[in-house]
Structures are given as structure tokens and as C-alpha cells.
Tab-separated table of C-alpha atoms and ligand atoms in Angstrom:
chain	number	residue	atom	x	y	z
A	1421	UNK	CA	0.000	0.000	0.000
A	1422	UNK	CA	1.244	3.371	-1.070
A	1423	UNK	CA	1.783	5.925	1.746
A	1424	UNK	CA	-0.017	8.665	-0.211
A	1425	UNK	CA	-3.053	6.452	-0.722
A	1426	UNK	CA	-3.309	5.746	2.997
A	1427	UNK	CA	-2.931	9.470	3.737
A	1428	UNK	CA	-5.786	10.106	1.313
A	1429	UNK	CA	-7.949	7.614	3.231
A	1430	UNK	CA	-7.154	9.483	6.446
A	1431	UNK	CA	-7.893	12.843	4.796
A	1432	UNK	CA	-11.294	11.594	3.629
A	1433	UNK	CA	-12.220	11.026	7.279
A	1434	UNK	CA	-11.843	14.695	8.304
A	1435	UNK	CA	-15.528	15.598	7.716
A	1436	UNK	CA	-16.537	12.868	10.183
A	1437	UNK	CA	-14.387	14.128	13.066
A	1438	UNK	CA	-16.312	15.333	16.119
A	1439	UNK	CA	-14.250	18.267	17.358
A	1440	UNK	CA	-16.592	21.056	18.522
A	1441	UNK	CA	-14.321	22.040	21.432
A	1442	UNK	CA	-10.882	22.270	19.855
A	1443	UNK	CA	-12.040	22.859	16.283
A	1444	UNK	CA	-9.125	20.607	15.289
A	1445	UNK	CA	-10.239	17.696	13.137
A	1446	UNK	CA	-8.021	14.635	12.797
A	1447	UNK	CA	-8.444	11.614	10.508
A	1448	UNK	CA	-6.567	8.326	10.792
A	1449	UNK	CA	-6.129	5.282	8.570
A	1450	UNK	CA	-4.329	2.232	9.914
A	1451	UNK	CA	-3.017	-0.524	7.660
A	1452	UNK	CA	-2.810	-4.073	8.999
A	1453	UNK	CA	0.009	-6.361	7.892
A	1454	UNK	CA	-2.715	-8.329	6.055
A	1455	UNK	CA	-3.524	-5.233	3.967
A	1456	UNK	CA	-6.804	-4.214	5.605
A	1457	UNK	CA	-7.497	-0.556	6.450
A	1458	UNK	CA	-9.219	0.709	9.588
A	1459	UNK	CA	-10.194	4.350	9.883
A	1460	UNK	CA	-10.877	6.729	12.724
A	1461	UNK	CA	-11.520	10.339	13.694
A	1462	UNK	CA	-11.086	12.257	16.917
A	1463	UNK	CA	-14.171	12.190	19.121
A	1464	UNK	CA	-14.330	15.000	21.668
A	1465	UNK	CA	-16.516	15.315	24.740
A	1466	UNK	CA	-17.845	18.135	26.932
A	1467	UNK	CA	-15.792	16.532	29.686
A	1468	UNK	CA	-12.612	17.289	27.772
A	1469	UNK	CA	-10.499	14.536	29.270
A	1470	UNK	CA	-12.813	11.921	27.764
A	1471	UNK	CA	-11.791	12.934	24.250
A	1472	UNK	CA	-10.453	10.096	22.112
A	1473	UNK	CA	-7.774	10.603	19.460
A	1474	UNK	CA	-8.364	9.524	15.863
A	1475	UNK	CA	-5.563	6.958	15.824
A	1476	UNK	CA	-6.849	5.157	18.890
A	1477	UNK	CA	-10.362	5.025	17.400
A	1478	UNK	CA	-8.879	3.363	14.285
A	1479	UNK	CA	-6.678	1.025	16.336
A	1480	UNK	CA	-9.483	-0.078	18.637
A	1481	UNK	CA	-11.775	-0.810	15.665
A	1482	UNK	CA	-9.015	-2.986	14.211
A	1483	UNK	CA	-8.422	-4.803	17.483
A	1484	UNK	CA	-12.166	-5.437	17.894
A	1485	UNK	CA	-12.196	-6.927	14.373
A	1486	UNK	CA	-9.449	-9.374	15.351
A	1487	UNK	CA	-6.356	-7.683	13.899
A	1488	UNK	CA	-3.203	-7.363	15.969
A	1489	UNK	CA	-0.391	-6.397	13.639
A	1490	UNK	CA	0.033	-3.107	11.790
A	1491	UNK	CA	2.529	-1.737	9.297
A	1492	UNK	CA	1.527	1.868	8.627
A	1493	UNK	CA	-0.546	4.592	10.270
A	1494	UNK	CA	-1.604	7.691	8.309
A	1495	UNK	CA	-2.678	10.748	10.263
A	1496	UNK	CA	-4.070	13.934	8.745
A	1497	UNK	CA	-5.222	17.106	10.494
A	1498	UNK	CA	-7.118	20.036	9.104
A	1499	UNK	CA	-5.056	23.105	8.440
A	1500	UNK	CA	-1.393	23.310	7.604
A	1501	UNK	CA	0.218	21.582	10.554
A	1502	UNK	CA	1.177	17.900	10.623
A	1503	UNK	CA	-0.295	16.079	13.638
A	1504	UNK	CA	2.054	13.887	15.623
A	1505	UNK	CA	0.501	11.177	17.781
A	1506	UNK	CA	0.236	12.205	21.426
A	1507	UNK	CA	2.223	10.300	24.036
A	1508	UNK	CA	-0.769	8.191	25.089
A	1509	UNK	CA	-1.374	7.070	21.496
A	1510	UNK	CA	2.300	6.235	21.004
A	1511	UNK	CA	2.201	3.940	24.013
A	1512	UNK	CA	-1.055	2.289	22.897
A	1513	UNK	CA	0.174	1.782	19.310
A	1514	UNK	CA	3.427	0.342	20.655
A	1515	UNK	CA	1.499	-2.364	22.466
A	1516	UNK	CA	0.828	-3.992	19.099
A	1517	UNK	CA	3.446	-3.016	16.537
A	1518	UNK	CA	6.869	-1.775	17.496
A	1519	UNK	CA	7.790	-1.749	13.783
A	1520	UNK	CA	4.952	0.608	12.834
A	1521	UNK	CA	5.638	3.541	10.514
A	1522	UNK	CA	3.653	6.736	11.033
A	1523	UNK	CA	2.916	9.119	8.129
A	1524	UNK	CA	1.627	12.571	9.070
A	1525	UNK	CA	0.291	15.398	6.928
A	1526	UNK	CA	-1.739	18.589	7.034
A	1527	UNK	CA	-4.547	19.106	4.557
A	1528	UNK	CA	-2.028	20.411	2.076
A	1529	UNK	CA	1.723	20.265	1.772
A	1530	UNK	CA	4.341	17.603	2.301
A	1531	UNK	CA	3.943	14.572	4.490
A	1532	UNK	CA	6.573	13.189	6.837
A	1533	UNK	CA	7.204	9.607	7.891
A	1534	UNK	CA	8.477	8.498	11.273
A	1535	UNK	CA	8.971	5.106	12.832
A	1536	UNK	CA	7.189	4.425	16.084
A	1537	UNK	CA	10.619	3.553	17.500
A	1538	UNK	CA	11.721	7.131	16.817
A	1539	UNK	CA	8.565	8.572	18.363
A	1540	UNK	CA	8.641	6.321	21.412
A	1541	UNK	CA	12.136	4.920	21.981
A	1542	UNK	CA	11.436	3.724	25.516
A	1543	UNK	CA	7.845	2.521	25.999
A	1544	UNK	CA	6.496	1.304	29.281
A	1545	UNK	CA	6.576	-2.499	29.320
A	1546	UNK	CA	5.026	-4.472	32.147
A	1547	UNK	CA	7.793	-6.385	33.880
A	1548	UNK	CA	7.874	-10.015	32.862
A	1549	UNK	CA	5.942	-9.426	29.641
A	1550	UNK	CA	7.255	-9.307	26.038
B	1638	THU	N1	-5.805	14.518	18.513
B	1638	THU	C1	-5.864	13.369	17.769
B	1638	THU	O1	-6.931	12.946	17.343
B	1638	THU	N2	-4.697	12.727	17.534
B	1638	THU	C2	-3.480	13.134	17.942
B	1638	THU	O2	-2.500	12.460	17.720
B	1638	THU	C3	-3.333	14.409	18.666
B	1638	THU	C4	-4.601	15.053	19.094
B	1638	THU	C5	-7.053	15.252	18.750
B	1638	THU	C6	-7.587	15.167	20.144
B	1638	THU	C7	-8.413	16.429	20.233
B	1638	THU	O3	-9.715	16.156	19.742
B	1638	THU	C8	-7.736	17.401	19.287
B	1638	THU	O4	-6.858	16.625	18.499
B	1638	THU	C9	-6.969	18.503	19.983
B	1638	THU	O5	-6.110	17.987	20.919
């Protein structure tokens, strides 16, 4: 799967984001190692701390469908800036795929690709596991 195609899938999700509080819409598309795509948007709440990021919505949909292994995450935000996954999302993504690549882009302009290892070099790991 082409990185630009996955970014386009994430971009197509922007209208579905629920972001009345921040006004910052985010769309995510997550590619499984089997080639299936799961999508997500940020879902905000009046109790701000209950907000869920787009990438975790996509990841949790994939997990609930039985997938556990992912190769590429595409993340697009409205506006110019490129969204980087927050620390909580990095930790949650790392639970499943340490080898994940993360492509980020604004609505226009160049994308950038990171590895999850770069973004989260030292994840929390429960002692005795993994
Ligand atoms: N947000 C995401 O959806 N993903 C990220 O990686 C960073 C932040 C959302 C959460 C909230 O709805 C809005 O962006 C502003 O923080």
C-alpha cells in the first residue's frame, strides 16, 4: 500500500471528526500487515479529558475486528500543521506493533514519515511481559 493512498484515506475522514471544542479535526487510517485498512476520527466530549484521538479510534476498531499487527498509520489534520501522535497514542500503538511507521500530513503540503521507534524509543513495558 502506497503511503499517499493511505494518507488520502485518512484525509477523507476529516468531515466525520467530532471536534466542537478544539475545532481541530483529525483523521486516521491504519493498515494491517494483512492489507486491511481501519479508519478513525477524533471524538471529543464536553468533559474534555474523555476525548479520544483519531488513531486510537482506528486502532481499537481494528483490534475489535481481530487484527493485531500493523505496518503503517496515516494521520491527517485540518489546516497546515502535521499532527504527531500524542504520548498516550504512542504507548497504545506500541502495544501492538513496534515496527509501525507513522505518516503525518496537514490538509495540504508535504507529508513526513516516522517510525514508532523514533517517536517512542522507551515505551512502558510491564515487567515479565514481552
Ligand atoms: N488529537 C488526535 O486525534 N490525535 C493526535 O495524535 C493528537 C490530538 C485530537 C484530540 C483532540 O480532539 C484534538 O486533536 C486537539 O487535541
